[in-house]
Structures are given as C-alpha cells and as structure tokens.
Amino acid sequence: MTATSYLVLGLVSRSGPITSYDMKQLVKLGLGNFWTFPHSQLYAEPERLVGIGLLASEQESTGRRRRLFVVTDPGRTALTTWLGEETADGTEIRDLALLKLFFCSVAAPGDIARVAATAARTHRETLVAWEAMVERLRGITDACQLATLDLGIRYERVATEFWEEIAANPPSTG
Amino acid sequence: MTATSYLVLGLVSRSGPITSYDMKQLVKLGLGNFWTFPHSQLYAEPERLVGIGLLASEQESTGRRRRLFVVTDPGRTALTTWLGEETADGTEIRDLALLKLFFCSVAAPGDIARVAATAARTHRETLVAWEAMVERLRGITDACQLATLDLGIRYERVATEFWEEIAANPPSTG
DNA sequence: GGGTACATGTAATCAGTTACATGATTTA
DNA sequence: TAAATCATGTAACTGATTACATGTACCC
C-alpha cells in the first residue's frame, strides 16, 4: 500500500461511487496541487485495490459504460486504521529551483537571481490561486480539506518571501 | 535527465572525484533531508551518466578499489545550462500526515489530534536538528547550500506551528 | 577474536510516467 | 458540421525502491 493507494481509498470512501475521472477532478481541487501524479495512476491503482478486495467496481450498463468504484468493508477498515496510525516521517519537499539553488556555486553569475525571480513569481501565483480556491470551497467542503489547503497557503507564503529575498540578494556565486 | 541526474552531476562537479558513498554523505548534510532516495540510486545513476558521457569513472588500483567519479566537460556544460534555465513548476510537498488530515472527516474522533501531535513533534525535532546543522556548517560550506537549508528551516517552522494548532484544535470530524 | 556498525555494491520488482488512442460533448 | 476540448482508458517503459549480499574497520 503506497500513499497513492490511500489517496484513492480515501477519495472513494468520502465520495461514494465515483469514476477515475471524478477522482481526477477531486484531486485538482485539493491535494493534487502539491502532490501530483498522472491520471493514469487513477486508473491503475483502483484496479489494484479491487484486486485485493478493498474496492469494488461496477460497470454502468448504459451510455459510456464507465467504471464506478465503491469502497468495501475491508477497504473502509484499512483506511480508518491507517488514518489512526501516527507517522514518523517528515515532509518530502521536491522543488527543482531549490535543487538549482543548492548548486548555485557552480552556476553562471546572474543565473540564480533569474531562477529565483521566476520561482518567486510562480509561488505568488500559486498563493493567490489557492486563496481564491479556499474562498470558493468554504462552506461547500469539509474543514479537513480546508485545513490541508491552509498549510499549502502558509508554505506558498514563506516560499514567495524566500525566493524574493534570494532574487534581491543572491548568495555569492563561486 | 531526471532531478536525480542533476543532483549527482552537481555533487560530482562541486566535490571533485568522489565515490557513491561520498555522495551519500554529502546528501545527508543537505538536500537529503527533504528530498530522499535510496543509496542504490547513487550507484545506478552515476553509471548512467558515465554511459552518456557526462561523467567519467576510475577504479582505485589499491585497497578497496572503489569507483571514483569525475565530471567531464560535456557534463559540466550540461549542468550549468540546466542551472540557468528557469523552471515553472512549483513545489511537490509529500507528507503522509497531510494526506491523513485531508481525509480526517472519515477518521475516528481523536485520531487526527494524535496524528497532528506526532507530526508537530517530528517537525520540531527536524527544526532543531537543522538549526544545529546550519551552525555547524556555517563557514565550512558555501552560501548556496546554507540558503537551501534556510528554506527548510522556515518550512519546518510553519509546519510545527500548523500541526500544533491542528493538534490543539482539530477540524471537526464527520 | 567475535560482534557491531560502517561501507560498497547488485538484482529483482514495482510504482510511476510517458505516450498513445479514441469516444463523447460543446462551441463556433 | 468541423474543430476543439473534455472524458476515458491502455500499453510500454524506466526510474525508484526493496532486498539481498559481502567486505572492512573498529570496539569490547
């Protein structure tokens, strides 16, 4: 069971019978913004979960004959068990700009500042997008999802600030 | 070329002839704390890079006959080119606790608070560990690496604060 | 001199990504 | 009705992880 497994299990549990495409839409509104994966995973993983009995699927008999997934009792149990387990691992932060910064001592002068400026802009855009999303979702989704977005917003705030500082005052290269 | 490729290329470029194990040690002192991967990658990836001419390797003739890697001219060019390219993608944040929070509406009451408390403790520990590391490295490493750690520290600060708030005041479940 | 931790590497597996392919709706 | 976009899926590939395996130095 990977993180993807639980993500799928959780989405299906929360939303009742849904298709892979529905999951994709749900992901776009929340976690998908900082935990990305291709939509093909949302087809492969549910199938795996059906195989081990944590999900069940039914084919629509009419129209597009899409595949709808529902959670089984074992699936629900697995999810709540996992949700109750405290985890010791920290956060994985993967950011190409940060990797570039790490090696800025071997970069051409001026490059870091440009990369930092672009990163700052990206983070600021993400920040306002999420603030808008929270406004839109407030009231129509649960407090848990909003809390998740809240951390995202806080991160984007510090990231924006950080990269602006780097852009304005890049570490001396060489 | 993946991020791992550039990580290896960068490490070898900065440090001269080094072994895979040396890379592992370097990674532990910096990026490895928020961008993890198994050490086997540090054996497989350099080999790939040798294969495409970006690194060269030499075997020690004595003792353990370890394999040492050095960067080639094309390798150095590839690295600096990449370092100069602005990247549009944002940050991937992968955190199991955050995924659990996202689904807290289907969790048993009390579970979120416990998970959050543990997460807060973990992040606080990471925070102090990094602050200590910065102290230790200051002066003996370059400003670029220190800047990278700085963002890590800032993130750990907001994360600690965030999880403490969640632990004290969890989103109402259900 | 036996155990433990550090150091070094490989092989097999699997998850994740890329790329392709096509059916259904909407819009111009 | 043609074009564009949304929706739905699959197949092949490859990078990442797990697991194994063994050698070397240190410590008791």
XYZ file of C-alpha atoms (C1' of nucleotides) in Angstrom:
404
model
C 0.000 0.000 0.000
C 1.519 3.247 -1.136
C 0.373 6.772 -0.486
C -1.438 6.652 -3.797
C -3.394 3.654 -2.569
C -4.671 5.534 0.429
C -5.399 8.601 -1.613
C -7.646 6.577 -3.900
C -9.169 4.698 -0.997
C -9.902 7.959 0.758
C -11.426 9.638 -2.258
C -13.724 6.712 -2.934
C -14.662 6.453 0.733
C -15.579 10.072 1.026
C -17.443 10.438 -2.220
C -19.332 7.211 -2.757
C -19.354 5.582 -6.199
C -17.042 7.553 -8.432
C -15.124 7.079 -11.624
C -11.435 7.580 -12.150
C -12.174 10.816 -13.870
C -14.163 12.054 -10.889
C -11.140 11.329 -8.748
C -9.021 13.377 -11.063
C -11.364 16.313 -10.616
C -11.376 15.967 -6.846
C -7.620 15.817 -6.784
C -7.379 19.018 -8.773
C -9.329 20.819 -6.071
C -7.014 19.884 -3.292
C -4.028 17.676 -2.781
C -3.192 17.478 -6.453
C -1.727 20.920 -6.273
C 1.208 19.859 -4.239
C 1.165 16.115 -4.659
C 0.963 15.421 -8.347
C 0.717 12.234 -10.334
C -0.541 11.393 -13.791
C -4.180 10.489 -14.236
C -3.172 7.048 -15.424
C -2.484 6.210 -11.805
C -6.113 6.874 -11.068
C -6.992 4.074 -13.452
C -4.291 1.610 -12.447
C -4.484 1.987 -8.692
C -8.243 1.447 -8.213
C -7.921 -1.717 -10.219
C -5.196 -2.940 -7.908
C -7.376 -2.146 -4.931
C -10.255 -4.073 -6.442
C -7.853 -6.975 -6.854
C -7.088 -7.067 -3.153
C -10.670 -6.551 -2.102
C -10.512 -3.013 -0.761
C -12.663 -1.575 -3.518
C -15.435 -2.978 -5.671
C -16.338 -1.804 -9.139
C -19.419 -1.807 -11.237
C -19.755 -1.001 -14.896
C -22.510 1.357 -15.967
C -24.981 -0.556 -18.087
C -25.930 2.432 -20.208
C -24.220 5.252 -22.095
C -20.498 5.327 -21.642
C -20.386 2.232 -19.502
C -17.899 3.881 -17.209
C -16.406 2.029 -14.301
C -17.612 3.182 -10.887
C -15.712 2.325 -7.758
C -17.044 1.875 -4.245
C -15.261 1.029 -1.047
C -15.755 -2.361 0.611
C -15.881 -3.021 4.332
C -12.279 -4.221 4.422
C -11.382 -1.105 2.455
C -13.039 1.173 4.933
C -11.362 -0.613 7.791
C -7.964 -0.370 6.136
C -8.439 3.340 5.624
C -9.519 4.193 9.151
C -6.785 2.025 10.613
C -4.198 3.830 8.530
C -5.699 7.212 9.402
C -5.221 6.439 13.070
C -1.577 5.491 12.785
C 0.850 8.212 13.691
C 3.600 8.642 11.151
C 7.180 9.466 11.959
C 8.418 10.568 8.558
C 8.652 14.205 7.775
C 7.840 16.104 4.632
C 9.352 15.462 1.251
C 9.903 18.766 -0.463
C 10.745 18.460 -4.124
C 11.489 21.638 -5.918
C 13.778 21.954 -8.896
C 14.502 25.587 -8.139
C 15.705 24.572 -4.708
C 17.980 21.973 -6.255
C 19.392 24.649 -8.503
C 19.935 26.932 -5.562
C 21.796 24.151 -3.802
C 24.315 24.130 -6.620
C 24.392 27.828 -7.311
C 28.090 27.977 -6.523
C 28.813 26.356 -9.871
C 26.241 28.416 -11.807
C 26.960 31.366 -14.026
C 26.634 34.715 -12.213
C 23.169 36.150 -12.549
C 21.531 32.824 -13.226
C 20.457 32.249 -9.644
C 18.785 35.613 -9.455
C 16.763 34.897 -12.586
C 15.770 31.440 -11.429
C 14.809 32.868 -8.042
C 12.730 35.625 -9.570
C 10.802 33.135 -11.664
C 10.306 30.879 -8.676
C 9.015 33.795 -6.630
C 6.518 34.633 -9.338
C 5.340 31.039 -9.597
C 4.853 30.754 -5.861
C 2.984 34.019 -5.687
C 0.638 32.884 -8.431
C 0.035 29.622 -6.646
C -0.621 31.523 -3.468
C -3.359 33.711 -4.902
C -4.867 30.741 -6.758
C -5.216 28.843 -3.517
C -6.568 31.722 -1.574
C -9.236 32.022 -4.252
C -9.886 28.297 -4.083
C -10.360 28.380 -0.336
C -12.866 31.194 -0.729
C -14.750 29.211 -3.321
C -14.727 25.986 -1.355
C -15.525 27.439 2.036
C -18.892 26.074 3.094
C -19.129 23.513 0.337
C -16.376 21.250 1.546
C -15.286 19.951 4.908
C -12.925 21.537 7.372
C -10.330 18.824 6.830
C -9.748 19.643 3.216
C -9.660 23.351 4.007
C -7.070 22.746 6.702
C -4.890 20.953 4.183
C -5.100 23.891 1.834
C -4.246 26.147 4.729
C -0.830 24.583 5.152
C -0.326 24.884 1.423
C -1.066 28.576 1.620
C 1.298 29.084 4.502
C 4.022 27.274 2.612
C 3.500 29.353 -0.504
C 3.746 32.483 1.600
C 7.132 31.599 3.044
C 8.323 30.329 -0.327
C 7.357 33.551 -2.076
C 9.099 35.597 0.561
C 12.161 33.361 0.482
C 12.628 33.478 -3.279
C 12.095 37.207 -3.393
C 14.883 37.600 -0.883
C 17.140 35.317 -2.906
C 16.333 37.190 -6.095
C 17.105 40.508 -4.457
C 20.193 39.267 -2.712
C 21.574 36.086 -4.281
C 24.215 34.044 -2.472
C 27.602 34.981 -3.839
C 28.477 32.528 -6.552
C 31.888 30.917 -6.601
C 17.718 13.557 -17.340
C 15.839 13.471 -14.074
C 16.330 15.542 -10.970
C 18.452 12.733 -9.610
C 20.740 13.053 -12.623
C 21.398 16.698 -11.894
C 21.812 16.045 -8.225
C 24.568 13.558 -8.951
C 26.087 15.748 -11.618
C 26.102 18.667 -9.222
C 27.642 16.737 -6.359
C 30.432 15.400 -8.518
C 31.041 18.807 -10.075
C 31.331 20.544 -6.760
C 33.430 17.973 -4.961
C 35.874 16.583 -7.483
C 36.476 12.826 -7.671
C 34.112 11.140 -5.260
C 32.594 7.750 -4.678
C 28.949 6.890 -4.434
C 29.311 6.616 -0.713
C 30.784 10.092 -0.507
C 27.724 11.347 -2.336
C 25.526 9.675 0.196
C 27.332 11.507 2.980
C 27.030 14.838 1.209
C 23.361 14.285 0.609
C 22.810 13.618 4.294
C 24.197 17.051 5.108
C 21.786 18.923 2.936
C 19.165 18.081 0.389
C 18.740 14.534 1.541
C 16.734 15.754 4.459
C 13.807 16.784 2.382
C 14.491 15.028 -0.893
C 15.119 11.429 -0.104
C 16.095 8.489 -2.245
C 17.767 5.180 -1.553
C 21.531 4.973 -1.784
C 21.226 2.475 -4.601
C 20.347 5.400 -6.829
C 23.732 6.855 -6.089
C 25.279 3.760 -7.642
C 22.927 3.382 -10.587
C 22.691 6.998 -11.654
C 26.426 7.813 -11.922
C 26.794 4.747 -14.094
C 24.089 6.017 -16.409
C 25.837 9.364 -16.561
C 29.120 7.710 -17.431
C 27.253 5.908 -20.188
C 26.154 9.154 -21.791
C 29.484 10.843 -21.320
C 28.636 13.349 -18.618
C 30.787 11.675 -16.006
C 33.936 9.600 -16.158
C 34.990 6.982 -13.648
C 38.210 5.493 -12.488
C 38.762 2.487 -10.319
C 41.163 2.745 -7.414
C 44.112 0.480 -8.058
C 44.737 -0.250 -4.403
C 42.792 -1.169 -1.286
C 39.075 -1.303 -1.800
C 39.248 -0.485 -5.460
C 36.347 1.881 -5.140
C 34.924 3.647 -8.134
C 35.588 7.381 -8.247
C 33.571 9.674 -10.469
C 34.597 12.931 -12.074
C 32.671 15.281 -14.282
C 33.544 15.640 -17.959
C 33.399 18.837 -19.979
C 30.044 17.939 -21.530
C 28.835 17.129 -18.036
C 29.867 20.490 -16.701
C 28.216 22.204 -19.642
C 25.008 20.259 -19.167
C 24.921 21.222 -15.508
C 25.486 24.937 -15.960
C 22.998 25.068 -18.801
C 20.384 23.434 -16.638
C 21.226 25.692 -13.701
C 20.485 28.701 -15.858
C 17.078 27.536 -17.041
C 14.168 28.987 -15.160
C 11.669 26.389 -14.067
C 7.931 26.901 -13.999
C 6.892 24.005 -11.807
C 6.173 24.608 -8.191
C 6.963 22.547 -5.145
C 5.900 18.988 -4.584
C 5.028 18.542 -0.946
C 4.639 14.952 0.112
C 3.617 14.380 3.642
C 1.675 11.395 4.872
C 0.307 13.317 7.818
C -1.093 15.901 5.449
C -2.773 13.171 3.434
C -4.329 11.875 6.621
C -5.523 15.333 7.519
C -7.114 15.627 4.115
C -9.282 12.629 4.933
C -9.858 13.354 8.580
C -13.600 13.539 8.034
C -13.663 9.761 7.766
C -11.258 9.168 10.650
C -12.188 8.095 14.145
C -12.584 11.048 16.529
C -9.367 11.795 18.342
C -7.172 10.205 15.726
C -6.410 13.451 13.930
C -5.320 15.141 17.102
C -2.891 12.328 17.864
C -1.507 12.261 14.353
C -1.136 16.038 14.434
C 0.641 15.980 17.775
C 3.137 13.442 16.492
C 3.666 15.424 13.303
C 4.261 18.565 15.331
C 6.862 16.785 17.411
C 8.602 15.398 14.342
C 8.746 18.778 12.670
C 10.050 20.443 15.793
C 12.806 17.859 16.050
C 13.725 18.379 12.429
C 13.754 22.105 13.001
C 16.253 21.993 15.842
C 18.368 19.439 14.003
C 18.685 21.762 11.049
C 19.375 24.814 13.074
C 22.217 22.868 14.656
C 23.422 21.745 11.255
C 23.494 25.291 9.935
C 25.560 26.346 12.909
C 27.958 23.524 12.311
C 28.253 24.129 8.581
C 28.474 27.885 8.679
C 31.872 28.883 7.384
C 32.816 25.444 6.125
C 30.326 25.300 3.304
C 29.088 27.740 0.709
C 26.260 30.226 0.950
C 24.180 28.307 -1.585
C 23.850 25.218 0.499
C 23.126 27.291 3.573
C 20.384 29.142 1.716
C 18.784 25.840 0.814
C 18.771 24.815 4.446
C 17.283 28.177 5.297
C 14.128 27.456 3.336
C 13.967 24.076 5.013
C 14.126 25.738 8.388
C 11.432 28.211 7.506
C 9.215 25.408 6.302
C 9.737 23.389 9.457
C 8.797 26.419 11.485
C 5.450 26.910 9.779
C 4.823 23.170 9.782
C 5.451 22.915 13.515
C 3.159 25.804 14.189
C 0.494 24.427 11.866
C 0.419 20.958 13.378
C 0.389 22.313 16.883
C -2.678 24.320 16.001
C -4.338 21.281 14.455
C -3.484 19.168 17.491
C -4.937 21.769 19.810
C -7.960 22.434 17.677
C -8.660 19.611 15.236
C -11.145 20.094 12.401
C -14.467 18.666 13.489
C -14.672 15.140 12.167
C -17.797 13.975 10.417
C 38.730 -12.691 18.253
C 33.845 -12.042 17.964
C 30.386 -8.732 17.347
C 28.673 -4.436 15.601
C 28.488 -0.721 12.751
C 30.155 1.352 8.570
C 30.988 0.879 3.610
C 30.012 -0.847 -1.037
C 27.591 -2.817 -4.365
C 23.878 -5.666 -7.259
C 19.471 -7.792 -8.744
C 14.650 -8.072 -8.955
C 10.499 -5.919 -8.529
C 7.139 -2.414 -8.823
C 5.266 2.103 -8.882
C 5.006 5.997 -11.628
C 5.471 8.338 -16.074
C 5.039 8.928 -20.975
C 2.814 8.206 -24.889
C -0.737 6.729 -27.479
C -5.642 6.114 -28.791
C -10.367 7.013 -29.174
C -15.300 8.269 -27.868
C -18.389 11.991 -26.423
C -19.739 16.937 -25.924
C -19.673 21.503 -26.641
C -18.917 25.656 -29.434
C -18.104 28.442 -33.493
C -20.566 20.215 -39.348
C -15.851 20.952 -38.255
C -12.912 21.936 -34.651
C -11.786 21.903 -30.171
C -11.978 20.270 -25.718
C -13.421 17.066 -22.261
C -13.574 12.330 -20.886
C -11.793 7.636 -20.670
C -8.751 4.322 -20.964
C -4.351 1.193 -22.084
C 0.463 -0.264 -23.036
C 5.259 0.188 -22.751
C 8.967 1.861 -20.487
C 12.072 3.312 -16.918
C 13.314 5.219 -12.620
C 12.916 4.246 -7.838
C 12.545 1.090 -4.021
C 13.341 -3.189 -1.653
C 16.005 -6.705 -0.557
C 19.946 -9.066 -0.535
C 24.973 -9.792 -0.095
C 29.528 -9.172 1.357
C 33.846 -6.697 2.722
C 36.321 -3.750 6.046
C 37.253 -1.312 10.274
C 36.543 -0.597 14.971
C 35.478 -1.810 19.851
C 34.876 -4.779 23.847
